[in-house]
Short mmCIF file of C-alpha atoms in Angstrom, two decimals:
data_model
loop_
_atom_site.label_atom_id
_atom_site.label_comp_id
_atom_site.label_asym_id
_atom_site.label_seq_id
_atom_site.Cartn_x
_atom_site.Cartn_y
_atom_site.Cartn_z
CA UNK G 1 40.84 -81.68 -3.06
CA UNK G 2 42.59 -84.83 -3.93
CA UNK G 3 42.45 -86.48 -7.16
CA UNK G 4 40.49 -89.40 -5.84
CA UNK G 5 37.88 -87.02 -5.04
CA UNK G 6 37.55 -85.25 -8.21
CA UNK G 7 37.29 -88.64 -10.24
CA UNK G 8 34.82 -90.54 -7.88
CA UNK G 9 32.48 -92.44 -9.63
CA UNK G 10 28.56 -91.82 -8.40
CA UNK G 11 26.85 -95.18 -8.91
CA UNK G 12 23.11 -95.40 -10.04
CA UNK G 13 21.42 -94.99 -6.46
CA UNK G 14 23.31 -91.84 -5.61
CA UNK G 15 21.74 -88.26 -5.48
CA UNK G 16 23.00 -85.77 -7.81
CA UNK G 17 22.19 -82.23 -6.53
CA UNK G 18 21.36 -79.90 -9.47
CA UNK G 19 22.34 -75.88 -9.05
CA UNK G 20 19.18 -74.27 -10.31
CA UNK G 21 15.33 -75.54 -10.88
CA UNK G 22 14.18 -74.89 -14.24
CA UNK G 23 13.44 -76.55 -17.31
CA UNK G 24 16.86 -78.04 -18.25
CA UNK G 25 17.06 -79.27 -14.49
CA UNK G 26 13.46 -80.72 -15.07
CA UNK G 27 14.88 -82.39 -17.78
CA UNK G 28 18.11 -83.26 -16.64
CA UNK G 29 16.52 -84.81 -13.79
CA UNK G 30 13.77 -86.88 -15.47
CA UNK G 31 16.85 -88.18 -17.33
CA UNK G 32 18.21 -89.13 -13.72
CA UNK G 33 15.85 -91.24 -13.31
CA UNK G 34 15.80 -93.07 -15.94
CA UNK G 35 18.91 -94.46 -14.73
CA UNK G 36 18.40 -94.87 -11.03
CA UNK G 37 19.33 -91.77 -9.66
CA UNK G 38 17.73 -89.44 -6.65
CA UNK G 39 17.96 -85.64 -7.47
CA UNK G 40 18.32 -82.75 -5.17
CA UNK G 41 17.99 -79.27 -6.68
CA UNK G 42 18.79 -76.28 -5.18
CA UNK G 43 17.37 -72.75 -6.39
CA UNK G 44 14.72 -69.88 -5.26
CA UNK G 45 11.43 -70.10 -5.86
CA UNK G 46 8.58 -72.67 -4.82
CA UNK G 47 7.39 -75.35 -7.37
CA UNK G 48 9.79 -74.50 -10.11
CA UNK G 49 9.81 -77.21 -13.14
CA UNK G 50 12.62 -79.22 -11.41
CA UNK G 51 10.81 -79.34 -8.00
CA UNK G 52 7.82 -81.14 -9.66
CA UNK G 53 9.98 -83.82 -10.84
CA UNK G 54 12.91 -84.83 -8.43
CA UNK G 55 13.27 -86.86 -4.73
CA UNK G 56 13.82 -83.66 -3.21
CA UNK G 57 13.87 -79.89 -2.96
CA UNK G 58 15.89 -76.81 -1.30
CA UNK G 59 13.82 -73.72 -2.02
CA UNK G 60 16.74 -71.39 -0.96
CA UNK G 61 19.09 -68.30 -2.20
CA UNK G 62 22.38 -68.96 -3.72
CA UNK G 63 23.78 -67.08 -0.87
CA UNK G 64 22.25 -69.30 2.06
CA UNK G 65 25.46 -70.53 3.33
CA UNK G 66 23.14 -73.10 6.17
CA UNK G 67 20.81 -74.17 3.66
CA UNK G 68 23.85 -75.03 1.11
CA UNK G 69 25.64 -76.95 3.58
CA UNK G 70 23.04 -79.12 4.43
CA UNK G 71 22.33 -79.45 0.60
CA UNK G 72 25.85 -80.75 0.16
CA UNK G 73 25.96 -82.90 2.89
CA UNK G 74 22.81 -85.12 1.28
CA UNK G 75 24.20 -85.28 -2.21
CA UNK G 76 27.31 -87.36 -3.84
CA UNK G 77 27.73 -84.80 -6.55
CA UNK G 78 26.74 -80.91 -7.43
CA UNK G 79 26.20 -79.93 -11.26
CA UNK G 80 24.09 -76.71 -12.55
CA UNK G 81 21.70 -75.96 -14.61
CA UNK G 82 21.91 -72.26 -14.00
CA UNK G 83 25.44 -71.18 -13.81
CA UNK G 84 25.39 -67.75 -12.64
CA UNK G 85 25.99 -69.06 -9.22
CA UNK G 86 27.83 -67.03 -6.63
CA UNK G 87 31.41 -68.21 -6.47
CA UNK G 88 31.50 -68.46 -3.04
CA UNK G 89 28.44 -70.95 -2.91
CA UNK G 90 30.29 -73.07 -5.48
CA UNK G 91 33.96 -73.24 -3.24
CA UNK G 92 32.12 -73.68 -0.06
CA UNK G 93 30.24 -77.05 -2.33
CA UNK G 94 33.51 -78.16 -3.89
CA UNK G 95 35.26 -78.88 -0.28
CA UNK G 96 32.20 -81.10 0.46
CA UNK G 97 31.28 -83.18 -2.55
CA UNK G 98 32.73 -83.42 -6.51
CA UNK G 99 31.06 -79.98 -8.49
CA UNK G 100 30.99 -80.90 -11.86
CA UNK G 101 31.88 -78.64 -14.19
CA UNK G 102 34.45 -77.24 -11.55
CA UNK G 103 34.29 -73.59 -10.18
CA UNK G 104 37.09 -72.65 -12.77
CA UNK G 105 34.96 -73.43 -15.84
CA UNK G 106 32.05 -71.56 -14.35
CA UNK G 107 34.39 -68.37 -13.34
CA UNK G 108 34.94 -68.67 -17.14
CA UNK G 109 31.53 -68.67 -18.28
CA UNK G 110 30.12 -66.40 -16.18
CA UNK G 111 32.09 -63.68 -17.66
CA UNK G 112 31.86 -62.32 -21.26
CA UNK G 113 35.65 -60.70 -20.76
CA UNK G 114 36.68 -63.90 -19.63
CA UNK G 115 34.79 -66.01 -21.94
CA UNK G 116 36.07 -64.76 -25.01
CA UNK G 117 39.83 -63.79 -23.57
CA UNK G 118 40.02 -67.32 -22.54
CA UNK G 119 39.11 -68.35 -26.52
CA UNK G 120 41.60 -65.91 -28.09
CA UNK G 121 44.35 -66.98 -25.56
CA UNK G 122 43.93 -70.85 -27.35
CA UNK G 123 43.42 -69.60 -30.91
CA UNK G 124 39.63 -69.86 -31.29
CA UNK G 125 38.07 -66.74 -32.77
CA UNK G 126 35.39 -64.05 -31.79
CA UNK G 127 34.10 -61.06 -32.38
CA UNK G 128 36.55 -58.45 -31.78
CA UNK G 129 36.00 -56.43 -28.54
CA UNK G 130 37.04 -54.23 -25.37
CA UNK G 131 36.49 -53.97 -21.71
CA UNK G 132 34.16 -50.73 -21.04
CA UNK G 133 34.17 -49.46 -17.33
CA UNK G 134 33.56 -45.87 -17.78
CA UNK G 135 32.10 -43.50 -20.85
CA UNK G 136 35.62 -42.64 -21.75
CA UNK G 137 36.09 -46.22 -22.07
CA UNK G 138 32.99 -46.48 -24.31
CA UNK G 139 33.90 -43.98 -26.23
CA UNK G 140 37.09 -45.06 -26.98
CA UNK G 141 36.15 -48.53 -27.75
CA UNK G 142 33.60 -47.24 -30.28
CA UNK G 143 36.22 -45.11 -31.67
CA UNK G 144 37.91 -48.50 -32.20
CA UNK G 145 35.90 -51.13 -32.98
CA UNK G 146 33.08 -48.88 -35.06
CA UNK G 147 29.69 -48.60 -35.13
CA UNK G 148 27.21 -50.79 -35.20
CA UNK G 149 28.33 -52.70 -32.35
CA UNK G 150 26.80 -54.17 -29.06
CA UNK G 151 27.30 -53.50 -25.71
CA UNK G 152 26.40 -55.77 -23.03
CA UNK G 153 26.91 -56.57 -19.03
CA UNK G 154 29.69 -59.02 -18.74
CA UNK G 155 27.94 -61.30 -16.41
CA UNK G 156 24.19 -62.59 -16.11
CA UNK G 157 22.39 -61.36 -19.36
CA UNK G 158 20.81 -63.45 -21.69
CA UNK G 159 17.90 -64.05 -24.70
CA UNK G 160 18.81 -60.36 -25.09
CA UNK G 161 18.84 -59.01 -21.81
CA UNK G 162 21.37 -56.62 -20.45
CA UNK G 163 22.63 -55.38 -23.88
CA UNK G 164 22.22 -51.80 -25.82
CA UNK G 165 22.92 -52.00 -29.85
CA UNK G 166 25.18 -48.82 -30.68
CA UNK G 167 24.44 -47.19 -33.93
CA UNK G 168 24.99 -44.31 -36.01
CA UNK G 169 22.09 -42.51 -33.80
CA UNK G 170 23.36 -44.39 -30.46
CA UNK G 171 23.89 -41.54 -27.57
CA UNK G 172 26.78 -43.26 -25.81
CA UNK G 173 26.42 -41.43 -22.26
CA UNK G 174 22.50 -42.34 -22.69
CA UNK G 175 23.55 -46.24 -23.66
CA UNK G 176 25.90 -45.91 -20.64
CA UNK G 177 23.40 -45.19 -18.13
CA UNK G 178 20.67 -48.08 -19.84
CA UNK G 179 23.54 -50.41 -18.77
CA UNK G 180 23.87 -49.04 -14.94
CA UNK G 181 26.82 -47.56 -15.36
CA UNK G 182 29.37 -50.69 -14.20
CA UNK G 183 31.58 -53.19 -16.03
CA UNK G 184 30.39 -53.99 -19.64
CA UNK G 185 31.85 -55.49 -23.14
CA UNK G 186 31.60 -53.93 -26.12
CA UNK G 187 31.27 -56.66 -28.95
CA UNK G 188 32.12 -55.42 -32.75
CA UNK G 189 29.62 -56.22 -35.34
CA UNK G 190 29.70 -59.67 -36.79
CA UNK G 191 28.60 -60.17 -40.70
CA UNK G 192 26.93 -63.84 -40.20
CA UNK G 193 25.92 -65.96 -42.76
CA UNK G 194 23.68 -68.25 -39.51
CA UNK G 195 24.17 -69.06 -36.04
CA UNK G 196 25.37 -72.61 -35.15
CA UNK G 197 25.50 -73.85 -32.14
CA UNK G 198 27.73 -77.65 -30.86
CA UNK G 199 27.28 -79.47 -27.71
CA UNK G 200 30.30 -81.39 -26.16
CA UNK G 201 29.99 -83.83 -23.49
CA UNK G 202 33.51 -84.65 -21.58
CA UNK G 203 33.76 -87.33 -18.96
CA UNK G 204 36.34 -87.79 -15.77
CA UNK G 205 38.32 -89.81 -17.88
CA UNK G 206 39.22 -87.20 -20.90
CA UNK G 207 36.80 -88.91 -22.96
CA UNK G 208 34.38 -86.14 -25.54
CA UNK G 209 31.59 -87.20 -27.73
CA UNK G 210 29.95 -83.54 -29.88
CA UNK G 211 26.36 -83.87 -30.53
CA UNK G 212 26.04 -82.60 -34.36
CA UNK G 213 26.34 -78.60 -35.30
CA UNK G 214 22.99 -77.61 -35.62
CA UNK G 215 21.44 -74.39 -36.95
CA UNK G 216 19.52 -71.86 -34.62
CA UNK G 217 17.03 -69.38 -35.74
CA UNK G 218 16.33 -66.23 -33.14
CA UNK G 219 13.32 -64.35 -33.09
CA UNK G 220 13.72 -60.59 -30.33
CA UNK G 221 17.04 -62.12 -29.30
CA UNK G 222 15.14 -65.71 -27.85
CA UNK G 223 16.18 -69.01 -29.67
CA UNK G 224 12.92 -69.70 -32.22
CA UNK G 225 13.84 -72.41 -34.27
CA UNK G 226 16.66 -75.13 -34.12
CA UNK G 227 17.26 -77.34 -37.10
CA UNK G 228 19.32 -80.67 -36.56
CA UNK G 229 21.37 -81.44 -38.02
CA UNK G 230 22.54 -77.84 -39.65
CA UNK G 231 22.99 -78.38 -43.48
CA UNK G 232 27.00 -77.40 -43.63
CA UNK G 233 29.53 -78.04 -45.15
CA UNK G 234 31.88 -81.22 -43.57
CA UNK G 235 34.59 -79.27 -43.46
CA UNK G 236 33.02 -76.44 -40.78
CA UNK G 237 31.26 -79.81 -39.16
CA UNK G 238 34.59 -81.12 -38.16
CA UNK G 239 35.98 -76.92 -37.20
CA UNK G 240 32.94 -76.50 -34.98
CA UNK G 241 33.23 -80.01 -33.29
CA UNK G 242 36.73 -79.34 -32.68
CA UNK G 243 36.39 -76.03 -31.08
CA UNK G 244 34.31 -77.39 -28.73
CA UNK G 245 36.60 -79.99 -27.77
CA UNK G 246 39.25 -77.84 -27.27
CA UNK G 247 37.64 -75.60 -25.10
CA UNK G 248 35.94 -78.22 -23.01
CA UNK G 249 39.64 -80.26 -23.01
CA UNK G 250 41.55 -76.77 -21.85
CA UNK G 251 38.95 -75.69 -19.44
CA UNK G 252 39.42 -79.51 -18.14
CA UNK G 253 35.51 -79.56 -18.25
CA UNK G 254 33.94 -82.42 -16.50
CA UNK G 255 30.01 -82.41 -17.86
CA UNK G 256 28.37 -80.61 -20.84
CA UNK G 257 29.45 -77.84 -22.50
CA UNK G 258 27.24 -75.38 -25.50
CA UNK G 259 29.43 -73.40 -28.02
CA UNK G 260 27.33 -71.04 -29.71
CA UNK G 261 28.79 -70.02 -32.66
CA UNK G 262 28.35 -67.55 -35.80
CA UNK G 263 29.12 -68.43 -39.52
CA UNK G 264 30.53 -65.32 -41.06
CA UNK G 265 29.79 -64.49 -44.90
CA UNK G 266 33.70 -65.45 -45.93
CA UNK G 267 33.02 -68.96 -43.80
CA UNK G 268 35.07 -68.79 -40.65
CA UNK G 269 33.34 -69.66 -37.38
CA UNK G 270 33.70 -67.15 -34.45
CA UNK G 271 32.62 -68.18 -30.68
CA UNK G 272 29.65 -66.25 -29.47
CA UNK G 273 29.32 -67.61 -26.29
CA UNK G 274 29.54 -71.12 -24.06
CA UNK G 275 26.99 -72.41 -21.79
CA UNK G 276 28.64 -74.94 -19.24
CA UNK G 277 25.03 -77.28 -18.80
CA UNK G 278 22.62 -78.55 -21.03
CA UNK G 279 21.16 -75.81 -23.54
CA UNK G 280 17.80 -75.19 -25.45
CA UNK G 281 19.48 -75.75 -29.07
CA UNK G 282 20.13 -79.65 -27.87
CA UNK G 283 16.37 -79.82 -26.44
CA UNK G 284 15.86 -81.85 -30.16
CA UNK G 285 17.90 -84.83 -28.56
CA UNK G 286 15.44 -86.06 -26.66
CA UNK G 287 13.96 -87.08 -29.29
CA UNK G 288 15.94 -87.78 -32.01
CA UNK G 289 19.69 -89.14 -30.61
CA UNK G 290 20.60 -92.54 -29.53
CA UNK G 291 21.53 -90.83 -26.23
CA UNK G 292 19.60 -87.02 -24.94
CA UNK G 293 21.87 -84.17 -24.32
CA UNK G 294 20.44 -84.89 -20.90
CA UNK G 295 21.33 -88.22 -20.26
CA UNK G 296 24.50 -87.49 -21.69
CA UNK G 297 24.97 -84.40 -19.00
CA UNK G 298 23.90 -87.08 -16.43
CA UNK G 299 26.72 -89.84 -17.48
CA UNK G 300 29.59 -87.02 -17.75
CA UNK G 301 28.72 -85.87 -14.23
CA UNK G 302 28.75 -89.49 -12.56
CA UNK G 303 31.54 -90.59 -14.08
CA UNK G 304 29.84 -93.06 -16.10
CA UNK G 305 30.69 -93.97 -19.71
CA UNK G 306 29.09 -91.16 -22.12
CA UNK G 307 26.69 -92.65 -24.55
CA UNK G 308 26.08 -92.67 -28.34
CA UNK G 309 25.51 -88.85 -29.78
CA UNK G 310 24.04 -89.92 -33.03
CA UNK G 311 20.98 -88.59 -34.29
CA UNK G 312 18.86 -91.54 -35.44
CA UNK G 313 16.73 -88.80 -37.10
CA UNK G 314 17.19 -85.44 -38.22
CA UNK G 315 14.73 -82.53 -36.40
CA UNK G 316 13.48 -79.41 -35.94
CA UNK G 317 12.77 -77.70 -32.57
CA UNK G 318 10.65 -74.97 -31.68
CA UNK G 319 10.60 -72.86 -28.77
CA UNK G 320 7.01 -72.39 -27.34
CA UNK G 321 7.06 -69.14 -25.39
CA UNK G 322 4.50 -67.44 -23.73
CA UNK G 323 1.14 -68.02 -24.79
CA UNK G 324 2.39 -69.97 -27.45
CA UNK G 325 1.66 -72.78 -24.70
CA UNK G 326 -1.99 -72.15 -25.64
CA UNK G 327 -1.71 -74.34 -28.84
CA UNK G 328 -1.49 -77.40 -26.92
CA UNK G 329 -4.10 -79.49 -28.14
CA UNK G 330 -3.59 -78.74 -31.90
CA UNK G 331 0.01 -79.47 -31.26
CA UNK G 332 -0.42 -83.23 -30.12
CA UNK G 333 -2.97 -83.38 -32.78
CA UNK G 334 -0.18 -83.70 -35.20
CA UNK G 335 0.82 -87.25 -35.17
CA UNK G 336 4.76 -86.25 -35.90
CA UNK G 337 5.10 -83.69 -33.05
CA UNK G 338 6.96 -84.55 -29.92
CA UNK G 339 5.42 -81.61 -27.33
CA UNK G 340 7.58 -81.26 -23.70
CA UNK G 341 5.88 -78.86 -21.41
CA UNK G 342 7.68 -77.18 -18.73
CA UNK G 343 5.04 -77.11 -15.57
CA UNK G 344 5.32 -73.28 -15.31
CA UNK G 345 2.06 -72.43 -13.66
CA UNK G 346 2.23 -68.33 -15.45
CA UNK G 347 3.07 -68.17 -19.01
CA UNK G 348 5.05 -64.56 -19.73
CA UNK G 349 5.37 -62.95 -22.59
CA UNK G 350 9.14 -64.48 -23.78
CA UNK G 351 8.60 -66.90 -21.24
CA UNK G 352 10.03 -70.70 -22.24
CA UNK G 353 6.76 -72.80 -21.09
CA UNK G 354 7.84 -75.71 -23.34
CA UNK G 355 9.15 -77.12 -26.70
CA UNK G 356 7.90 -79.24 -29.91
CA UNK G 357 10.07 -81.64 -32.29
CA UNK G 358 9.58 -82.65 -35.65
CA UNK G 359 11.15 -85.45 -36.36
CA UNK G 360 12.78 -86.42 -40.28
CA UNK G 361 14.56 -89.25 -41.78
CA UNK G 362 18.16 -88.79 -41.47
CA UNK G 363 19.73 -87.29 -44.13
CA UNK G 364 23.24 -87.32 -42.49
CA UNK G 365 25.73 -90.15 -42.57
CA UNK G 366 26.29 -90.99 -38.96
#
């Protein structure tokens, strides 16, 4: 790929194609819109969120080689908004049209070995942890890192999924086989003060701009709560900022990157994990920045000039999950709320249906 092609510039009347068709593609591609672009997303499953608002659909698998070569061929650029994408679907993209963030940061992301080996190898700081392939493995790694500790599926889990908490009462051959028996991580136990979380946007030309740090609240392992700006210090403002500009400058990201990240009680920060896309703890932007994490993810892919992160207010976000979606009317009763529904026909028990932000006077010197 030459560099021509990786730094081409996709002017407002181009079609993006989006990897992926739920909520943050919705969102992502309402954003789109707003500045005169056609969307294309890709993904499984009939009238998904995205599909309801973009110029056109491919209801496909990741692994439909036809139906992902005609999806490149009608699109000037290919970004996700699900990134456990097979790598082959993302090389066989990348010789047809710019993929932004490139197959290398994905490979990264997709991988909790790689994720965090890739932030020890440039100085950043997790929790400690070892590869587990086998029980002997496990049990060696407990021997080593101590119990409690987690273990969890390197690849595709999330809000809790694919992960087994080892404790003093923790049969490791039992944990072993709840995990299916193939590659995992074991994670050593982290003593956090709160969770943080920083999103970075970085264009083709080297350029980042870091939404604040903000503060995120979990309830069963699902983001509840995010509170915007996250009342820190300055000191671990500036750290967490600049940990997510390093990774997204040595991963040579092109688009938006989320660093999740704990506090621990002595005050260091320690990556959890990164999210190459948009990510539910920026979902406050919308409302409350000069520019969304969404428009922001839409500039850094097209090569346009990224926009102003500043939060004109300060906000709190709530997930609404499951029937939570049921509250509806008494939400947008309160004058103050800011409700975004997601268009998902079934709501799930855990199930992200839609948000609500409060928004505050700033309290933050921007």
């Amino acid at each position: 790929m030459t560099p021509d092609f990786d730094k081409r510039i996709i002017a407002p009347g181009g079609t993006i194609g989006i990897m992926g068709n739920g909520q943050l593609g919705r969102m992502a591609a309402l954003s789109a819109a707003e500045l005169g672009y056609r969307v294309h997303v890709f993904g499984p499953g009939a009238d998904s969120p995205t599909e309801q608002v973009c110029h056109k659909a491919t209801v496909a698998d990741y692994t439909d080689f036809a139906a992902l070569k005609e999806f490149g061929a009608s699109v000037d650029v290919v970004t996700f908004e699900f990134e456990n994408v097979p790598y082959d679907a993302v090389k066989l993209l990348s010789g047809m049209v710019p993929v932004r963030p490139g197959w290398q940061c994905l490979h990264i992301s997709q991988n909790r070995l790689r994720e965090k080996t890739f932030c020890n190898e440039h100085g950043i700081g997790t929790a400690p942890f070892a590869a587990v392939r086998s029980l002997a493995d496990l049990e060696a790694s407990v021997e080593k890192l101590g119990r409690p500790a987690v273990l969890k599926t390197t690849e595709m889990g999330y809000d809790g999924k694919g992960q087994v908490k080892i404790t003093e009462d923790t049969n490791l051959a039992s944990a072993w086989v709840d995990m299916g028996g193939n590659e995992a991580i074991l994670e050593g136990f982290v003593d956090f003060e709160r969770e943080l979380s920083v999103i970075v946007a970085r264009g083709i030309d080297g350029k980042m701009a870091c939404f604040c740090p903000v503060e995120n609240r979990h309830a069963n392992h699902i983001l509840d709560v995010t509170i915007a700006p996250a009342q820190i210090r300055q000191t671990l403002r500036t750290e967490a900022e600049k940990i997510a500009k390093t990774l997204a400058e040595k991963m040579e990201f092109i688009g938006l990157l989320a660093v999740e990240l704990f506090v621990t009680r002595d005050g260091k920060l320690l990556v959890n994990e990164v999210a190459p896309r948009p990510h539910n703890s920026g979902h406050w932007t919308i409302d409350a920045c000069v520019t969304s994490q969404f428009e922001q993810f839409i500039r850094a892919v097209c090569g346009l000039p990224l926009g102003d992160p500043a939060n004109h207010s300060d906000a709190e976000m709530k997930n609404l999950l499951g029937d939570d979606i049921d509250a509806w009317q008494a939400i947008l009763s309160d004058p103050d709320a800011k409700l975004h529904l997601y268009g998902k026909a079934e709501a799930k028990e855990g199930r992200k249906m839609g948000h609500v932000t409060w928004l505050r006077p700033t309290k933050t010197k921007r």
